[in-house]
Coordinates of C-alpha atoms and ligand atoms in Angstrom, one line a residue:
Chain B
M825 CA 38.8 -2.4 13.9
S826 CA 37.3 -3.2 17.3
A827 CA 37.0 0.5 18.2
V828 CA 34.8 1.2 15.2
T829 CA 31.1 0.3 15.4
P830 CA 29.9 -1.5 12.3
K831 CA 27.2 0.3 10.3
I832 CA 25.4 -3.0 9.9
R833 CA 26.1 -6.1 12.0
L834 CA 24.1 -9.3 11.6
R835 CA 24.6 -12.3 13.9
G836 CA 22.9 -15.6 13.5
V837 CA 20.0 -14.2 11.4
T838 CA 17.6 -16.9 10.5
K839 CA 14.5 -16.5 8.3
A840 CA 12.2 -19.2 7.0
F841 CA 9.0 -19.1 5.0
G842 CA 7.1 -22.1 6.3
P843 CA 9.4 -25.1 5.9
K844 CA 11.7 -23.3 3.5
V845 CA 14.7 -22.0 5.4
V846 CA 16.1 -19.0 3.4
L847 CA 18.6 -17.4 5.9
N848 CA 20.2 -19.9 8.2
G849 CA 22.3 -18.2 10.9
L850 CA 23.8 -15.6 8.7
D851 CA 26.6 -13.3 10.0
L852 CA 27.7 -10.1 8.2
D853 CA 29.5 -6.9 9.1
V854 CA 29.5 -3.8 7.0
W855 CA 31.8 -1.1 8.2
P856 CA 31.3 2.7 7.9
G857 CA 32.0 4.0 4.4
E858 CA 32.4 0.5 3.1
S859 CA 30.8 -0.8 -0.1
V860 CA 29.9 -4.4 0.2
V861 CA 28.6 -6.5 -2.6
V862 CA 26.6 -9.7 -2.0
I863 CA 26.7 -12.2 -4.7
G864 CA 24.8 -15.5 -4.9
G865 CA 22.5 -17.6 -7.0
S866 CA 19.0 -16.7 -7.8
G867 CA 16.6 -17.4 -4.9
T868 CA 19.4 -17.8 -2.3
G869 CA 17.8 -15.1 -0.2
K870 CA 19.7 -11.9 -1.1
S871 CA 16.6 -9.7 -1.3
V872 CA 15.3 -11.4 1.8
L873 CA 18.5 -10.4 3.6
I874 CA 18.1 -6.8 2.7
K875 CA 14.4 -6.7 3.7
N876 CA 15.3 -8.1 7.1
I877 CA 17.9 -5.4 7.6
I878 CA 15.6 -2.5 6.6
G879 CA 12.7 -4.0 8.7
L880 CA 10.3 -5.1 5.9
L881 CA 10.7 -8.6 7.1
H882 CA 11.4 -9.8 10.7
P883 CA 14.0 -12.5 11.3
D884 CA 12.9 -15.6 13.2
S885 CA 16.0 -15.4 15.3
G886 CA 19.4 -13.6 15.4
T887 CA 20.3 -10.0 15.9
I888 CA 20.6 -7.1 13.6
E889 CA 22.5 -4.0 14.7
I890 CA 22.5 -0.6 12.9
D891 CA 25.2 1.7 14.3
G892 CA 25.5 -0.6 17.3
Q893 CA 21.7 -0.4 18.0
E894 CA 19.8 -3.7 18.0
V895 CA 16.8 -3.1 15.8
T896 CA 14.9 -6.3 15.7
H897 CA 12.9 -5.5 18.9
M898 CA 12.5 -1.8 18.5
N899 CA 9.1 -0.2 18.7
A900 CA 7.6 1.5 15.6
R901 CA 8.9 5.0 16.5
E902 CA 12.5 4.0 17.2
R903 CA 12.4 2.0 14.1
E904 CA 11.3 5.0 12.0
D905 CA 14.3 6.9 13.2
V906 CA 16.6 4.1 12.0
T907 CA 14.7 3.9 8.7
R908 CA 15.6 7.5 8.1
K909 CA 19.2 6.5 7.6
F910 CA 18.3 4.1 4.8
G911 CA 17.9 4.5 1.0
M912 CA 16.7 1.5 -1.0
L913 CA 16.7 0.6 -4.6
F914 CA 14.2 -2.2 -5.1
Q915 CA 14.9 -5.0 -7.5
G916 CA 11.6 -4.2 -9.3
A917 CA 12.0 -0.4 -9.1
A918 CA 8.8 -0.1 -7.1
L919 CA 8.0 3.4 -8.4
F920 CA 4.8 5.0 -7.2
D921 CA 2.8 4.8 -10.4
S922 CA 0.3 7.4 -9.5
M923 CA 3.0 10.1 -9.3
K924 CA 5.2 11.8 -11.8
I925 CA 8.8 10.9 -12.0
W926 CA 10.1 14.0 -10.2
E927 CA 7.5 13.5 -7.5
N928 CA 8.8 9.9 -7.0
V929 CA 12.3 11.2 -6.6
A930 CA 11.3 14.1 -4.4
F931 CA 9.0 11.9 -2.2
G932 CA 11.5 11.3 0.6
L933 CA 12.5 15.0 0.6
I934 CA 9.0 16.2 0.9
Q935 CA 7.5 13.6 3.2
A936 CA 10.4 12.7 5.4
E937 CA 12.4 15.9 5.5
G938 CA 9.5 18.3 5.0
A939 CA 11.1 20.2 2.1
R940 CA 9.0 22.6 0.1
R941 CA 7.7 21.2 -3.1
R942 CA 9.5 23.7 -5.3
D943 CA 12.9 23.1 -3.6
A944 CA 12.3 19.3 -3.7
K945 CA 11.5 19.5 -7.4
E946 CA 14.8 21.3 -8.1
K947 CA 16.7 18.7 -6.1
A948 CA 14.8 15.9 -7.8
I949 CA 15.7 17.2 -11.3
A950 CA 19.3 17.5 -10.3
T951 CA 19.3 13.9 -8.9
L952 CA 17.7 12.7 -12.1
A953 CA 20.5 14.3 -14.1
R954 CA 23.0 12.3 -12.1
V955 CA 21.4 9.1 -13.3
G956 CA 21.4 10.4 -16.9
L957 CA 17.8 11.4 -17.2
G958 CA 16.8 14.9 -18.5
P959 CA 14.3 17.3 -16.8
Q960 CA 11.6 16.4 -19.3
V961 CA 11.6 12.9 -18.0
G962 CA 10.6 14.3 -14.6
E963 CA 7.2 15.2 -15.9
L964 CA 6.4 11.7 -17.2
M965 CA 4.6 9.0 -15.4
P966 CA 6.5 5.8 -14.4
A967 CA 4.4 3.6 -16.7
S968 CA 5.7 5.4 -19.8
L969 CA 9.4 4.6 -19.0
S970 CA 11.4 1.6 -20.0
A971 CA 12.4 -0.9 -17.3
G972 CA 16.0 0.4 -17.4
M973 CA 14.8 4.0 -17.0
Q974 CA 12.6 3.0 -14.1
K975 CA 15.6 1.4 -12.4
R976 CA 17.5 4.6 -12.8
V977 CA 14.6 6.7 -11.4
S978 CA 14.5 4.3 -8.5
L979 CA 18.2 4.8 -8.0
A980 CA 17.7 8.5 -8.0
R981 CA 14.9 8.2 -5.4
A982 CA 17.1 6.1 -3.2
I983 CA 20.0 8.6 -3.1
A984 CA 18.0 11.8 -3.2
T985 CA 17.9 12.2 0.6
N986 CA 21.6 11.5 1.0
P987 CA 21.0 8.5 3.2
E988 CA 23.8 7.1 5.4
I989 CA 23.2 3.6 4.3
I990 CA 22.1 2.7 0.8
F991 CA 20.9 -0.7 -0.3
F992 CA 20.9 -1.5 -4.0
D993 CA 19.1 -4.6 -5.1
E994 CA 20.4 -5.5 -8.5
P995 CA 20.9 -1.9 -9.7
T996 CA 22.3 -2.8 -13.1
T997 CA 20.1 -5.7 -14.1
G998 CA 18.2 -4.9 -17.3
I999 CA 20.4 -1.9 -18.1
D1000 CA 22.8 -1.5 -21.0
P1001 CA 26.5 -1.9 -20.3
I1002 CA 27.4 1.7 -20.8
M1003 CA 24.7 3.0 -18.4
G1004 CA 25.6 0.1 -16.2
S1005 CA 29.1 1.4 -15.7
I1006 CA 27.7 4.9 -15.2
I1007 CA 25.5 3.6 -12.4
D1008 CA 28.5 1.7 -10.9
Q1009 CA 30.4 5.0 -10.9
L1010 CA 27.4 6.7 -9.3
I1011 CA 27.3 4.1 -6.5
V1012 CA 31.0 4.4 -6.0
S1013 CA 30.7 8.2 -5.8
S1014 CA 27.8 8.0 -3.4
V1015 CA 29.9 6.0 -1.1
K1016 CA 33.1 8.0 -1.6
D1017 CA 31.7 11.5 -1.8
M1018 CA 28.7 11.4 0.4
G1019 CA 30.4 9.1 2.9
A1020 CA 27.6 6.6 2.7
T1021 CA 27.8 2.9 3.4
A1022 CA 26.4 0.6 0.6
L1023 CA 25.2 -2.9 0.5
T1024 CA 24.7 -4.0 -3.1
I1025 CA 23.3 -7.2 -4.6
T1026 CA 24.3 -8.1 -8.1
H1027 CA 24.8 -11.0 -10.4
D1028 CA 27.1 -9.0 -12.6
M1029 CA 30.7 -9.8 -11.7
D1030 CA 32.2 -6.9 -13.6
S1031 CA 29.9 -4.5 -11.8
A1032 CA 30.7 -6.2 -8.5
R1033 CA 34.5 -5.7 -9.1
R1034 CA 33.9 -2.0 -9.9
I1035 CA 31.9 -1.1 -6.9
A1036 CA 33.0 -3.4 -4.1
D1037 CA 35.4 -2.8 -1.3
R1038 CA 34.5 -6.3 -0.3
I1039 CA 32.5 -9.1 -1.9
A1040 CA 30.5 -11.6 0.1
M1041 CA 29.0 -14.7 -1.3
I1042 CA 25.7 -16.1 0.1
F1043 CA 25.0 -19.8 -0.2
Q1044 CA 22.5 -21.9 1.7
G1045 CA 21.5 -19.1 4.0
R1046 CA 25.0 -18.1 5.1
I1047 CA 27.9 -16.0 3.9
I1048 CA 30.4 -18.7 2.9
W1049 CA 33.2 -16.4 1.7
S1050 CA 34.1 -12.7 1.8
G1051 CA 37.1 -10.8 0.7
A1052 CA 38.4 -8.0 -1.5
P1053 CA 37.6 -8.1 -5.2
D1054 CA 41.1 -8.9 -6.3
E1055 CA 41.2 -11.9 -3.9
I1056 CA 38.1 -13.5 -5.5
E1057 CA 39.9 -15.2 -8.4
S1058 CA 42.2 -16.9 -5.9
S1059 CA 39.6 -17.5 -3.2
G1060 CA 40.2 -21.2 -3.2
N1061 CA 36.5 -21.7 -2.5
P1062 CA 34.9 -24.1 -5.0
H1063 CA 31.5 -22.4 -4.6
V1064 CA 32.9 -19.0 -5.4
K1065 CA 35.0 -20.3 -8.2
Q1066 CA 31.9 -22.0 -9.8
F1067 CA 29.8 -18.8 -9.4
I1068 CA 32.2 -16.3 -10.8
N1069 CA 33.1 -18.5 -13.8
G1070 CA 29.4 -19.4 -14.3
E1071 CA 30.1 -23.2 -14.6
A1072 CA 27.1 -25.5 -14.7
H1073 CA 28.9 -28.2 -12.8
G1074 CA 30.3 -27.9 -9.4
P1075 CA 29.4 -27.9 -5.7
I1076 CA 26.4 -25.6 -6.3
Q1077 CA 23.5 -27.7 -7.6
M1078 CA 20.9 -25.6 -9.2
Q1079 CA 17.3 -26.8 -8.6
I1080 CA 16.4 -27.4 -12.2
R1081 CA 14.4 -30.5 -11.3
A1082 CA 11.6 -30.3 -8.8
Chain U
M429 CA -14.3 -37.2 13.6
P430 CA -13.8 -36.5 9.8
I431 CA -16.7 -34.1 10.0
L432 CA -15.4 -32.2 13.0
A433 CA -12.0 -31.4 11.6
P434 CA -13.2 -29.3 8.6
I435 CA -15.8 -27.5 10.8
G436 CA -13.0 -26.7 13.3
R437 CA -10.8 -25.5 10.5
V438 CA -13.4 -23.2 9.1
T439 CA -14.2 -21.9 12.5
I440 CA -10.6 -21.2 13.3
A441 CA -10.1 -19.5 9.9
F442 CA -13.2 -17.4 10.5
F443 CA -12.0 -16.1 13.8
A444 CA -8.5 -15.6 12.4
V445 CA -10.0 -13.3 9.8
I446 CA -12.0 -11.4 12.4
G447 CA -8.9 -11.0 14.5
R448 CA -6.9 -9.7 11.5
V449 CA -9.6 -7.3 10.5
S450 CA -9.9 -6.0 14.0
I451 CA -6.2 -5.4 14.4
F452 CA -6.1 -3.7 11.0
T453 CA -9.1 -1.5 12.0
G454 CA -7.6 -0.5 15.4
H455 CA -4.3 0.2 13.7
S456 CA -6.0 2.3 11.0
I457 CA -8.1 4.3 13.4
S458 CA -5.1 5.1 15.6
H459 CA -3.3 6.5 12.6
C460 CA -6.4 8.5 11.6
V461 CA -6.2 10.5 14.8
R462 CA -2.4 10.9 15.3
P463 CA -0.3 13.3 13.3
P464 CA 1.3 13.6 10.9
F465 CA -1.7 14.0 8.6
F466 CA -1.6 14.2 4.8
P467 CA -4.1 16.9 3.8
R468 CA -3.2 16.6 0.2
Q469 CA -4.0 12.9 0.2
I470 CA -7.2 13.4 2.2
L471 CA -8.4 16.0 -0.3
R472 CA -7.6 13.8 -3.2
Q473 CA -9.5 10.9 -1.7
C474 CA -12.5 13.2 -0.8
I475 CA -12.7 14.2 -4.5
E476 CA -12.3 10.6 -5.6
V477 CA -14.9 9.2 -3.2
G478 CA -17.3 12.1 -3.1
F479 CA -17.2 14.1 -6.3
Y480 CA -16.7 11.3 -8.8
S481 CA -19.4 9.2 -7.1
L482 CA -22.0 11.9 -7.6
P483 CA -23.2 10.7 -11.1
V484 CA -23.7 7.1 -10.1
V485 CA -25.2 7.9 -6.7
G486 CA -27.4 10.6 -8.3
L487 CA -28.7 8.3 -11.0
T488 CA -29.4 5.6 -8.5
A489 CA -31.3 8.0 -6.3
I490 CA -33.5 9.5 -9.0
F491 CA -34.6 6.2 -10.5
T492 CA -35.2 4.8 -7.0
G493 CA -37.3 7.8 -6.1
M494 CA -39.2 7.4 -9.3
V495 CA -39.9 3.7 -9.1
L496 CA -40.8 4.1 -5.4
A497 CA -43.6 6.6 -6.3
L498 CA -44.8 4.4 -9.1
Q499 CA -44.8 1.2 -7.1
S500 CA -46.5 2.8 -4.1
F501 CA -49.1 4.2 -6.3
T502 CA -50.0 0.9 -8.0
G503 CA -50.0 -0.8 -4.6
F504 CA -51.7 1.9 -2.5
S505 CA -54.4 2.8 -4.9
R506 CA -55.9 -0.7 -4.3
F507 CA -57.1 0.6 -0.9
S508 CA -57.2 4.3 -1.9
A509 CA -54.2 5.3 0.2
E510 CA -52.4 7.2 -2.7
S511 CA -52.1 10.3 -0.5
A512 CA -49.4 8.5 1.5
I513 CA -47.0 8.5 -1.4
P514 CA -45.0 11.6 -0.5
Q515 CA -44.5 10.2 3.0
I516 CA -43.6 6.8 1.7
V517 CA -41.1 8.2 -0.7
V518 CA -39.4 10.6 1.7
I519 CA -39.1 8.2 4.6
S520 CA -37.9 5.2 2.5
I521 CA -35.3 7.3 0.8
T522 CA -33.9 9.1 3.8
R523 CA -34.0 6.2 6.2
E524 CA -33.1 3.3 4.1
L525 CA -32.7 3.5 0.3
G526 CA -30.5 6.6 0.2
P527 CA -27.8 5.3 2.5
V528 CA -28.0 1.6 1.5
L529 CA -28.0 2.1 -2.2
A530 CA -25.4 4.9 -2.1
G531 CA -23.3 2.6 0.1
L532 CA -23.6 -0.3 -2.3
M533 CA -22.8 1.8 -5.3
V534 CA -19.8 3.3 -3.6
A535 CA -18.6 -0.1 -2.5
G536 CA -18.7 -1.2 -6.2
R537 CA -17.0 1.9 -7.4
V538 CA -14.7 3.1 -4.7
G539 CA -14.1 0.0 -2.6
A540 CA -13.1 -2.0 -5.6
A541 CA -10.8 0.7 -6.9
M542 CA -9.1 1.1 -3.5
A543 CA -8.5 -2.6 -3.2
A544 CA -7.1 -2.8 -6.7
E545 CA -4.8 0.3 -6.2
I546 CA -3.5 -0.7 -2.8
G547 CA -3.2 -4.3 -3.8
T548 CA -1.1 -3.4 -6.8
M549 CA 1.0 -1.2 -4.7
R550 CA 1.5 -4.2 -2.3
V551 CA 2.5 -6.7 -4.9
T552 CA 4.8 -4.3 -6.8
E553 CA 6.5 -3.4 -3.4
Q554 CA 5.4 0.2 -3.6
I555 CA 4.1 -0.1 0.0
D556 CA 7.6 -1.4 1.1
A557 CA 9.1 1.6 -0.8
L558 CA 6.9 4.0 1.2
T559 CA 8.2 2.5 4.4
T560 CA 11.8 2.9 3.3
L561 CA 11.1 6.6 2.5
S562 CA 10.0 7.0 6.2
T563 CA 6.4 7.2 5.4
N564 CA 4.0 5.1 7.3
P565 CA 1.7 3.4 4.7
F566 CA -1.2 3.4 7.3
K567 CA -0.9 7.2 7.6
Y568 CA -0.3 7.8 3.9
L569 CA -2.6 5.3 2.2
V570 CA -5.2 4.0 4.7
A571 CA -6.0 6.9 7.0
P572 CA -6.8 9.4 4.2
R573 CA -9.1 6.9 2.5
L574 CA -11.0 6.1 5.7
I575 CA -11.4 9.8 6.6
A576 CA -12.6 10.6 3.1
G577 CA -15.1 7.7 3.1
T578 CA -16.5 8.6 6.5
I579 CA -16.9 12.3 5.6
M580 CA -18.0 12.1 2.0
L581 CA -20.6 9.3 2.1
P582 CA -23.0 11.4 4.4
L583 CA -22.6 14.3 2.0
L584 CA -23.4 12.1 -0.9
V585 CA -26.4 10.6 0.8
L586 CA -27.7 14.1 1.7
I587 CA -27.6 14.9 -2.0
A588 CA -29.1 11.5 -2.9
D589 CA -32.0 12.2 -0.5
V590 CA -32.8 15.4 -2.3
I591 CA -32.5 13.8 -5.7
G592 CA -34.5 10.8 -4.7
V593 CA -37.4 12.8 -3.3
L594 CA -37.2 14.9 -6.5
G595 CA -37.6 11.7 -8.5
G596 CA -40.7 10.7 -6.6
F597 CA -42.0 14.2 -7.0
V598 CA -41.5 14.2 -10.8
V599 CA -43.3 10.9 -11.3
S600 CA -46.1 11.8 -8.9
V601 CA -46.7 15.2 -10.5
F602 CA -46.2 14.4 -14.2
A603 CA -47.3 10.8 -14.4
L604 CA -49.7 10.4 -11.5
N605 CA -51.3 13.9 -11.5
F606 CA -50.5 14.9 -8.0
N607 CA -50.7 18.6 -7.0
P608 CA -47.1 19.8 -6.8
S609 CA -47.4 22.1 -3.8
A610 CA -49.5 19.6 -1.8
Y611 CA -46.9 16.9 -2.6
L612 CA -44.1 19.1 -1.3
N613 CA -46.1 20.2 1.8
N614 CA -46.8 16.6 2.6
T615 CA -43.2 15.7 2.3
I616 CA -41.9 18.5 4.4
N617 CA -44.5 18.3 7.1
F618 CA -44.1 14.6 7.6
L619 CA -40.3 14.4 7.6
E620 CA -38.7 14.2 11.1
P621 CA -35.0 15.2 11.7
I622 CA -34.4 11.7 13.0
D623 CA -35.2 10.2 9.6
V624 CA -32.5 12.2 7.9
L625 CA -30.1 11.9 10.8
S626 CA -30.3 8.1 11.1
G627 CA -29.6 8.0 7.4
L628 CA -26.5 10.1 7.7
V629 CA -25.2 8.1 10.6
K630 CA -25.7 5.0 8.5
A631 CA -23.9 6.7 5.6
A632 CA -20.9 7.6 7.8
A633 CA -20.7 4.0 9.0
F634 CA -21.0 2.6 5.4
G635 CA -18.4 5.0 4.1
F636 CA -16.0 3.8 6.8
L637 CA -16.8 0.1 6.1
V638 CA -16.4 0.4 2.4
T639 CA -13.1 2.2 2.5
L640 CA -11.9 -0.1 5.4
M641 CA -12.6 -3.2 3.3
G642 CA -11.0 -1.7 0.2
C643 CA -7.9 -0.9 2.2
Y644 CA -7.8 -4.1 4.2
H645 CA -8.1 -6.4 1.2
G646 CA -5.7 -4.4 -0.9
Y647 CA -3.2 -4.2 1.9
S648 CA -3.2 -7.9 2.6
S649 CA -3.3 -9.0 -1.0
Q650 CA -0.5 -11.2 -2.3
G651 CA 0.6 -13.1 -5.4
G652 CA 0.4 -10.8 -8.4
A653 CA -2.5 -9.9 -10.6
Q654 CA -4.6 -12.8 -9.5
G655 CA -4.2 -11.9 -5.9
V656 CA -5.2 -8.3 -6.7
G657 CA -8.3 -9.5 -8.5
Q658 CA -9.2 -11.7 -5.6
A659 CA -8.7 -8.7 -3.2
T660 CA -11.0 -6.5 -5.3
T661 CA -13.8 -9.1 -5.3
N662 CA -13.4 -9.7 -1.6
A663 CA -13.5 -6.0 -0.9
V664 CA -16.8 -5.5 -2.7
V665 CA -18.5 -8.6 -1.4
S666 CA -17.5 -8.1 2.2
A667 CA -18.3 -4.4 2.1
S668 CA -21.8 -5.1 0.7
I669 CA -22.5 -7.7 3.4
L670 CA -21.3 -5.5 6.1
I671 CA -23.4 -2.6 4.8
L672 CA -26.6 -4.8 5.0
L673 CA -25.6 -6.1 8.4
F674 CA -24.8 -2.7 9.9
N675 CA -27.9 -1.3 8.3
Y676 CA -30.0 -3.6 10.4
I677 CA -28.0 -2.9 13.6
I678 CA -28.1 0.9 13.2
T679 CA -31.8 0.8 12.3
S680 CA -32.6 -1.2 15.4
L681 CA -30.5 1.1 17.6
F682 CA -32.3 4.1 16.3
F683 CA -35.9 3.0 16.0
T684 CA -36.5 0.2 18.6
I685 CA -34.8 1.5 21.7
Ligands
ATP2166 N1 7.3 -13.2 1.2 C1 7.7 -14.5 0.9 N2 7.0 -15.6 1.2 C2 7.4 -16.8 0.9 N3 8.6 -17.1 0.4 C3 9.4 -16.0 0.1 C4 9.0 -14.7 0.3 N4 10.0 -13.8 -0.1 C5 11.0 -14.7 -0.6 N5 10.6 -16.0 -0.5 C6 11.5 -17.1 -0.9 O1 12.8 -16.9 -0.4 C7 13.7 -17.3 -1.3 C8 14.7 -16.2 -1.5 O2 14.1 -15.1 -2.2 P1 14.9 -13.8 -2.6 O3 13.9 -12.9 -3.2 O4 15.7 -13.3 -1.4 O5 15.9 -14.4 -3.7 P2 17.1 -13.6 -4.3 O6 18.4 -14.2 -3.8 O7 16.9 -12.1 -4.2 O8 17.0 -14.0 -5.8 P3 17.1 -13.2 -7.2 O9 18.6 -13.1 -7.5 O10 16.4 -14.0 -8.2 O11 16.5 -11.9 -6.9 C9 13.0 -17.7 -2.6 O12 13.0 -19.1 -2.7 C10 11.6 -17.2 -2.4 O13 10.7 -18.1 -2.9
MG2167 MG1 16.3 -10.6 -5.3

């Protein structure tokens, strides 16, 4: 293992918003071609974790390495080169609502890779087909799509440029179970066929088992357990056990009283 | 002591805002002059700022020119100085009212729309999405708007100048019985290039300020629909105040030194 450089390596990453410490010395390695799923309760900092890695937020302390390069102190230009390796599906889809669907999907191709509009459109329509959306959807505006369809468009946008590292923030939330497993397959094939590395956040344990090479659980700002999907039942970790069984009582105390 | 603390807090907050706006401005300008450029976005914003503002700016100009002629007539006829009306109209329009009123109208129309659009993009993470698609939001969103504002407002004001003078002409000729050719001669002979030029310089500055405030408040908005609403209000109010402030500064630079 030591000869291989991890795609993503986090060491001691800490992030607080005012007095609220969200990430508290978090360590995580994601190896090339690996699909890691991060699970954890609502508001435990899963989205914040991803935003720190892709540079939308800056950690208060700790180091983040992408392909062995420390990125937290990079200048804007170097950072842009690293960002080119990323694709990101946002939790809230974050489609550009002033553009047609196909323009959303083709955005990275046109802006970052300088593709011609006609070629980019063809590629966009093909990518839309992979997420189960027909070419006529390409001509619509994002506002006229259902939330689940928007998610799928956002997924298409994230994978359209064949990025090396793809982040999926709750890709199947709000999507019917059949389309959910199609999307799971799509994530798996992105990783296996395109050789990408994926970091996925989900609450859906079935989905996590389908797409993960490794599952990591975040709790109180750290990864408290990580292992293969078939080890999770016998993890012996009371937090993990409570989470995957969805028990109201256990070591994880939900903040339901202020 | 309890009086000093709030004063200190407000002062610090004030300078913090000045600092943030300055950094934002510097950042924006540096992206306006460095490639890559987004011609498609610049063109789109030029149409948005320039073309679609024509009706509101044109209407403002024509009524201002008309009322200016009417008011000057009722005032100046008290000491038989009606003949100065063409000069009054043309100099007021080109130097002051054209740029200031166009600036204020555009602040209400364009500045507000920009703050709302960029603010919504901010709170729905569209700006973050831009970044992950290797597109710098300053280059893609802010720079085209600033460029469009700075170019299009002078053009709008030039048109407003003509329409405003026309408004004064119409009222003078049809309601106040001026001789049309004498009116036009007076207007043209009296007008100095510096009158128009100073107005256009003002317009460029106002166009920059309006779009800058729209972008700044939109970009730094947070907290959902309410935050975007707040950003829109702030964009219009701050742009309007800055227009009046810079109007004074530019006037004094042009005409007192
Ligand atoms: N920009 C911000 N400013 C202040 N606090 C923030 C900010 N972003 C996130 N937080 C806080 O950080 C915590 C973690 O947020 P995050 O969005 O990462 O949760 P999450 O694990 O993704 O939850 P969910 O599963 O519901 O999406 C939350 O308590 C949130 O209030
Ligand atoms: Mg989240």
